[in-house]
Short mmCIF file of C-alpha atoms and ligand atoms in Angstrom, two decimals:
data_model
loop_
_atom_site.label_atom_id
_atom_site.label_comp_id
_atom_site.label_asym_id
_atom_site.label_seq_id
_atom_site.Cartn_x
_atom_site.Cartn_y
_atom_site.Cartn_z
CA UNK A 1 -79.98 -1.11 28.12
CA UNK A 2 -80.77 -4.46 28.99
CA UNK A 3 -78.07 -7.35 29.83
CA UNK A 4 -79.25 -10.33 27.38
CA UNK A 5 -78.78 -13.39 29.07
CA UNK A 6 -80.55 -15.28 26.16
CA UNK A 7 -79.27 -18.38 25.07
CA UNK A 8 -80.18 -17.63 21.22
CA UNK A 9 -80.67 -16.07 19.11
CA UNK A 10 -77.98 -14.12 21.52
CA UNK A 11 -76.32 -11.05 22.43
CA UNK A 12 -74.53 -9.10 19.77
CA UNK A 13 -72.09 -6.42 20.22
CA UNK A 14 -73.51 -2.91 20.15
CA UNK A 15 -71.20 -1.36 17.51
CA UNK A 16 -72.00 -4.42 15.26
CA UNK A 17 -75.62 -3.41 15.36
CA UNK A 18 -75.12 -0.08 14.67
CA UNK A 19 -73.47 -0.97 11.29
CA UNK A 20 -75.99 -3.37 10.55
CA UNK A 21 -78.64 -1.24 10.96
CA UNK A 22 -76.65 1.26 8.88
CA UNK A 23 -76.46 -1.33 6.29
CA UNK A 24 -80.28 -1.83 5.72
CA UNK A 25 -80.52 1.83 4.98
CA UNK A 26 -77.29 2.71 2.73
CA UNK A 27 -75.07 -0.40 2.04
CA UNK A 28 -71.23 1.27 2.42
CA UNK A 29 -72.47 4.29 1.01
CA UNK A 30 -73.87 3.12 -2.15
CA UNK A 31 -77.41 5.00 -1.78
CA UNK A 32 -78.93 1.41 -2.00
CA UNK A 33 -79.77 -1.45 1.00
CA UNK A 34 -77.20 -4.53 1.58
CA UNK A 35 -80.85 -6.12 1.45
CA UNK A 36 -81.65 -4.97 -1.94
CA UNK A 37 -78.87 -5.59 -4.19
CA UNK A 38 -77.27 -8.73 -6.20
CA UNK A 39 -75.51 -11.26 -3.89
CA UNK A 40 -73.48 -11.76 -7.21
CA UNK A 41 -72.89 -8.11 -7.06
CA UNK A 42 -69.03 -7.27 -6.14
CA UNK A 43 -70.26 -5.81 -2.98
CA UNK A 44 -71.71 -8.80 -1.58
CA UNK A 45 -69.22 -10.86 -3.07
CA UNK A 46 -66.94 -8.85 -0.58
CA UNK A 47 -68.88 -9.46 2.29
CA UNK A 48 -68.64 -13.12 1.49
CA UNK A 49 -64.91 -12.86 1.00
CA UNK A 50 -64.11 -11.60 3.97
CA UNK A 51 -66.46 -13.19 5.89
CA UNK A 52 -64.26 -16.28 5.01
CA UNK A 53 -60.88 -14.74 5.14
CA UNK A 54 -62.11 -14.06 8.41
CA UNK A 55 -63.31 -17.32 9.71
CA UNK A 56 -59.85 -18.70 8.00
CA UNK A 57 -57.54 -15.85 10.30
CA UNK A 58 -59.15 -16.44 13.44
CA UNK A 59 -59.12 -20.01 13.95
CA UNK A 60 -55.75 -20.36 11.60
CA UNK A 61 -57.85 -22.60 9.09
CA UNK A 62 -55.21 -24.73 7.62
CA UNK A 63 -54.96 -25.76 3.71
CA UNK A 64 -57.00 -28.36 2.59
CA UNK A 65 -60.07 -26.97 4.54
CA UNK A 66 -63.02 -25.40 2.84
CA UNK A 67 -64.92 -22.14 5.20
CA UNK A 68 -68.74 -22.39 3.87
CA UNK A 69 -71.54 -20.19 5.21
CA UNK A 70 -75.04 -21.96 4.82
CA UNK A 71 -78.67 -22.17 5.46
CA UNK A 72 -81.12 -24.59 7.62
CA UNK A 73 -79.13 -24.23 11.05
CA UNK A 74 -77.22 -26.49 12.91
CA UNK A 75 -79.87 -28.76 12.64
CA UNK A 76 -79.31 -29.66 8.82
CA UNK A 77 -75.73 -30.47 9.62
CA UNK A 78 -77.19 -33.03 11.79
CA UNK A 79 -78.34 -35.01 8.80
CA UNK A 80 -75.93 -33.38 6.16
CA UNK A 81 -73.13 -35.00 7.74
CA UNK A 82 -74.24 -38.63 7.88
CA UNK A 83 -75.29 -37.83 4.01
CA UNK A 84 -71.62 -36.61 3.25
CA UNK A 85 -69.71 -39.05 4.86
CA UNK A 86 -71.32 -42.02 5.89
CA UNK A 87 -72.23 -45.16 3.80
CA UNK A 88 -75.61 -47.33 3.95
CA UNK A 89 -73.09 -50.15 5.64
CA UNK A 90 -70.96 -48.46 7.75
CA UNK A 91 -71.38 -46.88 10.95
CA UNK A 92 -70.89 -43.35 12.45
CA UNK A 93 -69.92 -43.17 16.56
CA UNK A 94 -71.82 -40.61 18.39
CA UNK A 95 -71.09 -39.56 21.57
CA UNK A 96 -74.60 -38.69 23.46
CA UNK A 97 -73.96 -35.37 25.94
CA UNK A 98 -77.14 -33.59 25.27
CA UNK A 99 -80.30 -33.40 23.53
CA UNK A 100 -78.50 -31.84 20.38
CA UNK A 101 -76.00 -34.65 20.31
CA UNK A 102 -79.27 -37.32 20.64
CA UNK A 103 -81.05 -35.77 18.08
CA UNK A 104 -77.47 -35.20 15.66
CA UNK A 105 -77.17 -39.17 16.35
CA UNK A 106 -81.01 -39.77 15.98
CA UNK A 107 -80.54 -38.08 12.43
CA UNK A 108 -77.58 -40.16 11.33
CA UNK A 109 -79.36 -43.37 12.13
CA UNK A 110 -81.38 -42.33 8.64
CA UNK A 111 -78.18 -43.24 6.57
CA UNK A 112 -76.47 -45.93 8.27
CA UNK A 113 -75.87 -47.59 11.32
CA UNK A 114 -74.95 -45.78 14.59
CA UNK A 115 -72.38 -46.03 17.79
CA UNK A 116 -73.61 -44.17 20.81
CA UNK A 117 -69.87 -44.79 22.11
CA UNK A 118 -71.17 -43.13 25.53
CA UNK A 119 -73.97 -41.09 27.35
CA UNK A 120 -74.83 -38.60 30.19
CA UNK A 121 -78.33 -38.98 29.62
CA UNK A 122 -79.39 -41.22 32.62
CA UNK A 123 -77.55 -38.25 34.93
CA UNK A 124 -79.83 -35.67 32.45
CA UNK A 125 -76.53 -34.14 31.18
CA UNK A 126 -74.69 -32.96 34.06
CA UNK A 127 -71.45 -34.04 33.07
CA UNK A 128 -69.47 -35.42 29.47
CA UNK A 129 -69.08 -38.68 28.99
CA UNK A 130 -64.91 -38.89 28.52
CA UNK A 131 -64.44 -42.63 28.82
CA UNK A 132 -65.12 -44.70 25.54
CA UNK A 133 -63.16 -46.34 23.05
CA UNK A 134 -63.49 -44.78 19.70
CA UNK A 135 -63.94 -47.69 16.76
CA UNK A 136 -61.30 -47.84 14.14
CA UNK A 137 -63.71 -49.19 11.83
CA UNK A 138 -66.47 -46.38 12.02
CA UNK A 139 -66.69 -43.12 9.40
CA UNK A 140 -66.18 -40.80 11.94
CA UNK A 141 -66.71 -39.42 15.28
CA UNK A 142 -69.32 -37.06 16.52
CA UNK A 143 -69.15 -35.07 19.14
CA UNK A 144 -70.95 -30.99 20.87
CA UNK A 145 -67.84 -29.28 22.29
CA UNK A 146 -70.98 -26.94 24.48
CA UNK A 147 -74.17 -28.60 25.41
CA UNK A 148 -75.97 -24.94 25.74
CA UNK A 149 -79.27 -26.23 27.39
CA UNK A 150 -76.94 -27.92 30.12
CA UNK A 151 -73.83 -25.56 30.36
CA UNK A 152 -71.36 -28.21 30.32
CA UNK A 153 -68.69 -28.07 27.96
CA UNK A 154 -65.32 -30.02 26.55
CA UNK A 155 -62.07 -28.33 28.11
CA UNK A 156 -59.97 -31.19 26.14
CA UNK A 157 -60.93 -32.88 22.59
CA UNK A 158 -60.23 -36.70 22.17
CA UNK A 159 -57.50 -37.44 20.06
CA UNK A 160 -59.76 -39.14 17.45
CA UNK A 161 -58.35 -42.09 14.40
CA UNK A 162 -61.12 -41.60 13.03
CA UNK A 163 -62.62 -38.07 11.43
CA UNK A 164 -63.52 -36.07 14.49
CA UNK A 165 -66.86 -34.09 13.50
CA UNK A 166 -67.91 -30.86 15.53
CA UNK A 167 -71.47 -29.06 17.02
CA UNK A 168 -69.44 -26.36 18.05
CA UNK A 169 -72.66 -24.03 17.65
CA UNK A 170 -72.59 -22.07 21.13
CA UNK A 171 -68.49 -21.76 21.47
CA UNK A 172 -67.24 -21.17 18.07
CA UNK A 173 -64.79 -18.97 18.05
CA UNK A 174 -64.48 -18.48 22.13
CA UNK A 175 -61.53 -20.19 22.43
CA UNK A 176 -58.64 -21.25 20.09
CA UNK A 177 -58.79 -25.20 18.94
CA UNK A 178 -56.73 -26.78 16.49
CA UNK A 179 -59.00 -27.26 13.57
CA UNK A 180 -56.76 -29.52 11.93
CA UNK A 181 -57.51 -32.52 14.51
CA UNK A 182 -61.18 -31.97 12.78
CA UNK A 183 -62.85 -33.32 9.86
CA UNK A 184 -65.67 -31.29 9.77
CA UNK A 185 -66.94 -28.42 12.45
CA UNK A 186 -70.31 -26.72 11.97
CA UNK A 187 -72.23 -23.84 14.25
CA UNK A 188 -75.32 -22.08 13.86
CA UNK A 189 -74.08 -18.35 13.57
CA UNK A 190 -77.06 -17.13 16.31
CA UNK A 191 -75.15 -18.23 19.46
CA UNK A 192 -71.74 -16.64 19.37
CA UNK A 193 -71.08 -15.90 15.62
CA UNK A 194 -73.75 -13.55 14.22
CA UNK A 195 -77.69 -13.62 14.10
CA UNK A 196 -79.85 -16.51 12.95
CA UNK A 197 -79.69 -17.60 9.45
CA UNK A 198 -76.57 -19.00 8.54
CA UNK A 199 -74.72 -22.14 9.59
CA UNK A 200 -70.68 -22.15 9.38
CA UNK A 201 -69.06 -24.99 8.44
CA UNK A 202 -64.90 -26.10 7.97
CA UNK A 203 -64.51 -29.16 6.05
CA UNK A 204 -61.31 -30.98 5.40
CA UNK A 205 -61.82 -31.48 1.78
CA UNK A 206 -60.44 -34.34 1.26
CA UNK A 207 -63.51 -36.30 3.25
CA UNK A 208 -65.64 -35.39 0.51
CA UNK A 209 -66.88 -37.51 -2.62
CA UNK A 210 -66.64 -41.06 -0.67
CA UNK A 211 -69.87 -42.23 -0.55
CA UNK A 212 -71.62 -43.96 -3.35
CA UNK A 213 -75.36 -42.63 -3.10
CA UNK A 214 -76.01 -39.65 -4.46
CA UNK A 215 -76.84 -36.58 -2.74
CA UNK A 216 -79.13 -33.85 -3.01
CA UNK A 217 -77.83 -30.90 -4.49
CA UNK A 218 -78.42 -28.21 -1.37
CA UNK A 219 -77.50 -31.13 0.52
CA UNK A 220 -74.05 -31.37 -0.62
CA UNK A 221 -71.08 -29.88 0.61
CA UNK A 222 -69.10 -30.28 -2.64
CA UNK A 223 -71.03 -27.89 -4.61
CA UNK A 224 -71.67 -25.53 -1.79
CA UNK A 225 -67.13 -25.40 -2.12
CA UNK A 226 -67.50 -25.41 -6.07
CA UNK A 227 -69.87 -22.61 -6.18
CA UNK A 228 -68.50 -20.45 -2.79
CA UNK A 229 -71.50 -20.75 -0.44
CA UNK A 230 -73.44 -19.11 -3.70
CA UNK A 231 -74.97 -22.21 -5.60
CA UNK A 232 -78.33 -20.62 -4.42
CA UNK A 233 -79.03 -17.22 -2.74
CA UNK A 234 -76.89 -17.04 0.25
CA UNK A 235 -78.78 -15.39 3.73
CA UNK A 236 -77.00 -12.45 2.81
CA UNK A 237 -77.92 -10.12 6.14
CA UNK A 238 -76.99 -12.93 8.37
CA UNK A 239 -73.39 -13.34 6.27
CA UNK A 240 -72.63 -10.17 6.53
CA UNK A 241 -73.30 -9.35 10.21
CA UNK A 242 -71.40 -12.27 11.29
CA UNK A 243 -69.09 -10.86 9.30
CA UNK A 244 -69.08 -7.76 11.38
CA UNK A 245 -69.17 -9.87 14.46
CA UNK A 246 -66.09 -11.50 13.61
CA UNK A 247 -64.55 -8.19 12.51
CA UNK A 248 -65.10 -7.01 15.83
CA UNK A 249 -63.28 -9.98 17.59
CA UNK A 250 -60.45 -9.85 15.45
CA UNK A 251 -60.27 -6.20 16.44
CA UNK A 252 -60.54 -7.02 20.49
CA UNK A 253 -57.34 -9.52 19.72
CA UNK A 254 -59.12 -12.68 18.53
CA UNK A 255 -59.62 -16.03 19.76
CA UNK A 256 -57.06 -16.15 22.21
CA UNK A 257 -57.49 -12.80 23.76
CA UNK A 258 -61.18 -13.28 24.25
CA UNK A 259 -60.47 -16.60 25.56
CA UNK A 260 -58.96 -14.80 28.42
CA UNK A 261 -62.27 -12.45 28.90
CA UNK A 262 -64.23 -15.37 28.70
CA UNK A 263 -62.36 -17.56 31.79
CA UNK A 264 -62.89 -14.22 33.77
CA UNK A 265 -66.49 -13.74 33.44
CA UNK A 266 -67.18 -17.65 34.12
CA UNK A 267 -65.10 -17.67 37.38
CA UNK A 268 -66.48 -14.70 38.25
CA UNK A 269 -69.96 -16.24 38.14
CA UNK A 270 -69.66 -19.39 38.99
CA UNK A 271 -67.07 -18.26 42.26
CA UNK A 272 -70.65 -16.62 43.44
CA UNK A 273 -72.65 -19.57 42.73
CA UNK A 274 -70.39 -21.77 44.61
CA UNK A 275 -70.17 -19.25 47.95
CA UNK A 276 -74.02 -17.41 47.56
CA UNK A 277 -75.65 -19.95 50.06
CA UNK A 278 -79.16 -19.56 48.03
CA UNK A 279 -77.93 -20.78 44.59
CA UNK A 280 -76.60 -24.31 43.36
CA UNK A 281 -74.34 -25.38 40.15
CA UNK A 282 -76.63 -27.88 38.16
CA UNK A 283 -73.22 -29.93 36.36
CA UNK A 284 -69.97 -31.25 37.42
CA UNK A 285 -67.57 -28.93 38.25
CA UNK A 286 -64.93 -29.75 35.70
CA UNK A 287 -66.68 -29.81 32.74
CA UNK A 288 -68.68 -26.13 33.65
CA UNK A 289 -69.18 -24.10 30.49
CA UNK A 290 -67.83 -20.81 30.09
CA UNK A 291 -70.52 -20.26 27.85
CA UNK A 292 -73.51 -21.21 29.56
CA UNK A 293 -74.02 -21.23 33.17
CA UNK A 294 -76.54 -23.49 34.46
CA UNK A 295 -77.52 -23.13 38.14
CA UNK A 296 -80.96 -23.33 40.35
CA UNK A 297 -81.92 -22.01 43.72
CA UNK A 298 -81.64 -24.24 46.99
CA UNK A 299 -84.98 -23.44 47.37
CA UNK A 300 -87.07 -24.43 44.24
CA UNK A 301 -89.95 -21.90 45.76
CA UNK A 302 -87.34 -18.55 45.27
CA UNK A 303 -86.86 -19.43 41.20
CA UNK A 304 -89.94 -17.17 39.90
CA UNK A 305 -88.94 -14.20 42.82
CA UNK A 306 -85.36 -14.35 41.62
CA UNK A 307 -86.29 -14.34 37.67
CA UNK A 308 -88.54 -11.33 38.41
CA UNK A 309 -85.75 -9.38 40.83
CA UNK A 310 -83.00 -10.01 37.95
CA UNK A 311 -85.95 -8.86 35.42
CA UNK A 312 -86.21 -5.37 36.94
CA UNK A 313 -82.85 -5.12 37.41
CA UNK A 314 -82.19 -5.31 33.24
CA UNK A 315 -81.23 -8.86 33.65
CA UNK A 316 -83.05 -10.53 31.12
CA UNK A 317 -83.01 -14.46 29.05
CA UNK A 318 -82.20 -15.97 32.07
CA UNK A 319 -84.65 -18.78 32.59
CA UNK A 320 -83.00 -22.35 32.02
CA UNK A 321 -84.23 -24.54 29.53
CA UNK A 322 -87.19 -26.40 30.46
CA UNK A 323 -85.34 -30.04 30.77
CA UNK A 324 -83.12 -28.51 33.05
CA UNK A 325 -85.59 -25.98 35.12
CA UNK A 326 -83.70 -22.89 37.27
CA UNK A 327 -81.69 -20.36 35.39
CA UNK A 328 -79.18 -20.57 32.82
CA UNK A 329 -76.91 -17.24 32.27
CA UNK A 330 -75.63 -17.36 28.53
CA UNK A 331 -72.14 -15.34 28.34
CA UNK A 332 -71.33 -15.29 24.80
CA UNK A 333 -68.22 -13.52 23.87
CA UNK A 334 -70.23 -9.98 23.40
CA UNK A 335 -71.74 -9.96 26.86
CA UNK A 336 -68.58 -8.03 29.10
CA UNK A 337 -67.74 -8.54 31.83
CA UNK A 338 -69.85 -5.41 33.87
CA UNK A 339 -72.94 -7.29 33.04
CA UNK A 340 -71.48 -10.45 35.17
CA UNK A 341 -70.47 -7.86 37.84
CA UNK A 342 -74.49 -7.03 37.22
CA UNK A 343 -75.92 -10.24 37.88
CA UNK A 344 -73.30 -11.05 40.91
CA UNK A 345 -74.79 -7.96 42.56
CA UNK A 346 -78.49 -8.96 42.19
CA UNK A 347 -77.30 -12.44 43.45
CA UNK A 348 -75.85 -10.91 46.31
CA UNK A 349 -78.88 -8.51 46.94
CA UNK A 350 -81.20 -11.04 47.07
CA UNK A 351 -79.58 -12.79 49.08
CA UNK A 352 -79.15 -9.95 51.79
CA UNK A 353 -83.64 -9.96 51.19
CA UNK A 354 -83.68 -13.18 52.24
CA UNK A 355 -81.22 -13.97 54.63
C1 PLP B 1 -78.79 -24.20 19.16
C2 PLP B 1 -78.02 -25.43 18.90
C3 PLP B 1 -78.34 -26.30 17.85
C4 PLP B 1 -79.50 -26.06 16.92
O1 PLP B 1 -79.23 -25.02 16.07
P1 PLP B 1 -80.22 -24.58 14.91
O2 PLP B 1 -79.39 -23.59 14.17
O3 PLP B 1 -81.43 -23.99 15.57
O4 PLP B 1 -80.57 -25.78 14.10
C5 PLP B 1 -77.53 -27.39 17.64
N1 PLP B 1 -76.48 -27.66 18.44
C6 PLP B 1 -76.16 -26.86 19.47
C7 PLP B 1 -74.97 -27.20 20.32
C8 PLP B 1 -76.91 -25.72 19.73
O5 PLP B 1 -76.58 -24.92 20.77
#
């Protein structure tokens, strides 16, 4: 057993992979494979079902929002949005706090004009910009509630007059929010959700059907709500493990409760980070993420020793992201808390080896 560290595609919990590998053999007994029948058979339309009765329990989805499960990542949000919701002559306020936020904003400047209301970028990321006037006039606000390459995070969300639109891709569904101060939220399933393949989104419906230009069919969020994330073949393995996934938080207490598991494991990292004498935080101190935890080694020379130590020690995906250098501990809401306890000790070990 290793302790996956890995940013994502990330850790899943075991019992969810059990059923899913279940699944690819004999779907719910039915002699056949969940990848071999009809996604317009009633068993997938189940999975699908659930899977958005789901989504809709855990975060308390109000009316008036639509829970879609589609393809092309995170990354097609970036430009769906701006296609959705934003006019050739109006103008869209980003708010730059990473390189997924630059490139969500580099997108949107292919449909209208763009705000960058704020940025971190000359600090490379180490803290989220909090001060900026949001314009009245624009379509709507974007903003990453994790930047997962540089582990900082929003602990507050601006009260927004303007639609308030969401990258919540790495800490979707690790904490409660309030999704009705959002227009739209989207997330890649393979951080903290499920495996790679599908992309949630929760859009307030009545945002849609505003613009005047038209837009391309697999493009538009209307028909993906009039046809129930089905207009075309839906990634039906990746639906129905996050489905799992979320059946599995639901069962550990939901949002809230693992909300509580995940403050634990970040203090309990980032308490040794602060007092082990070899290792460094890389980002302000209140905006740390609980879901990525970015840190480097006083002494640059120690990185590649470390990384090997925590290697034979089953700690594994722990190299940071090459803008950042060091290491970067992803604690999705599978990982417990004994593999923190894990990593602590190899912290401390080392340290004893070099002191
Ligand atoms: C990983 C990630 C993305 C990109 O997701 P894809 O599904 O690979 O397109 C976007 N935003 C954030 C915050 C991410 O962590």
């Amino acid at each position: 057993m290793k302790h996956n560290f890995g940013a994502g595609p990330a850790i899943l919990p075991q019992e969810v992979l059990k059923q899913a590998a279940q699944a690819i053999i004999d779907f719910n007994g039915s002699g056949m494979s969940l990848l071999e029948i009809s996604h317009r058979s009633a068993d997938f339309e189940a999975v699908m079902n659930e899977a958005v009765a789901l989504v809709k329990e855990l975060l308390q989805v109000p009316d008036g929002y639509s829970v879609l499960f589609l393809q092309g990542g995170a990354s097609t949000q970036f430009a769906m949005v701006p296609f959705n919701l934003l006019e050739k002559n109006q103008k869209a306020a980003y708010v730059d706090s990473g390189v997924w936020a630059s490139k969500a904003l580099k997108e949107a400047k292919n449909f209208g004009e763009v705000a960058v209301l704020a940025s971190s970028k000359d600090a490379n990321y180490t803290f989220i910009p909090k001060d900026y006037a949001i314009p009245a006039d624009a379509s709507y606000l974007h903003i990453t509630s994790n930047n997962t390459i540089y582990g900082t995070q929003l602990q507050t969300f601006p009260q927004s007059p303007i639609p308030l639109v969401c990258d919540m891709s790495s800490d979707i569904f690790s904490r409660p929010i309030d999704v009705s101060n959002f227009g739209i939220i989207y997330a890649g399933a393979q951080k903290n959700m499920g495996p790679a393949g599908t992309t949630l989104v929760i859009v307030k419906d009545e945002l849609l059907g505003k613009v005047s230009h038209k837009i391309p069919s697999m493009l538009n969020y209307q028909l993906h709500i009039d046809n129930g994330s089905m207009y075309n073949t839906p990634p039906v393995y990746a639906v129905y493990v996050s489905m799992l996934t979320l059946k599995w938080l639901k069962a550990k207490g939901g949002v809230a409760a693992i909300e509580k598991e995940n403050i634990a494991k970040a203090n309990l990292l980032y308490e040794e980070i602060d007092r082990n004498s070899l290792f460094k935080g890389t980002c302000v101190k209140e905006d740390r993420s609980k879901m990525n935890v970015c840190f480097v080694m006083e002494n640059p020379d120690l990185e590649k020793e470390f990384l090997k130590f925590a290697q034979e020690h089953g700690c594994v995906g722990l190299k940071g992201h090459r803008s950042v250098g060091g290491f970067r501990a992803s604690i999705y809401n599978a990982m417990s808390i004994t593999s923190i306890h894990v990593l602590v000790e190899i912290m401390q070990e080392f340290a004893k080896k070099h002191a």
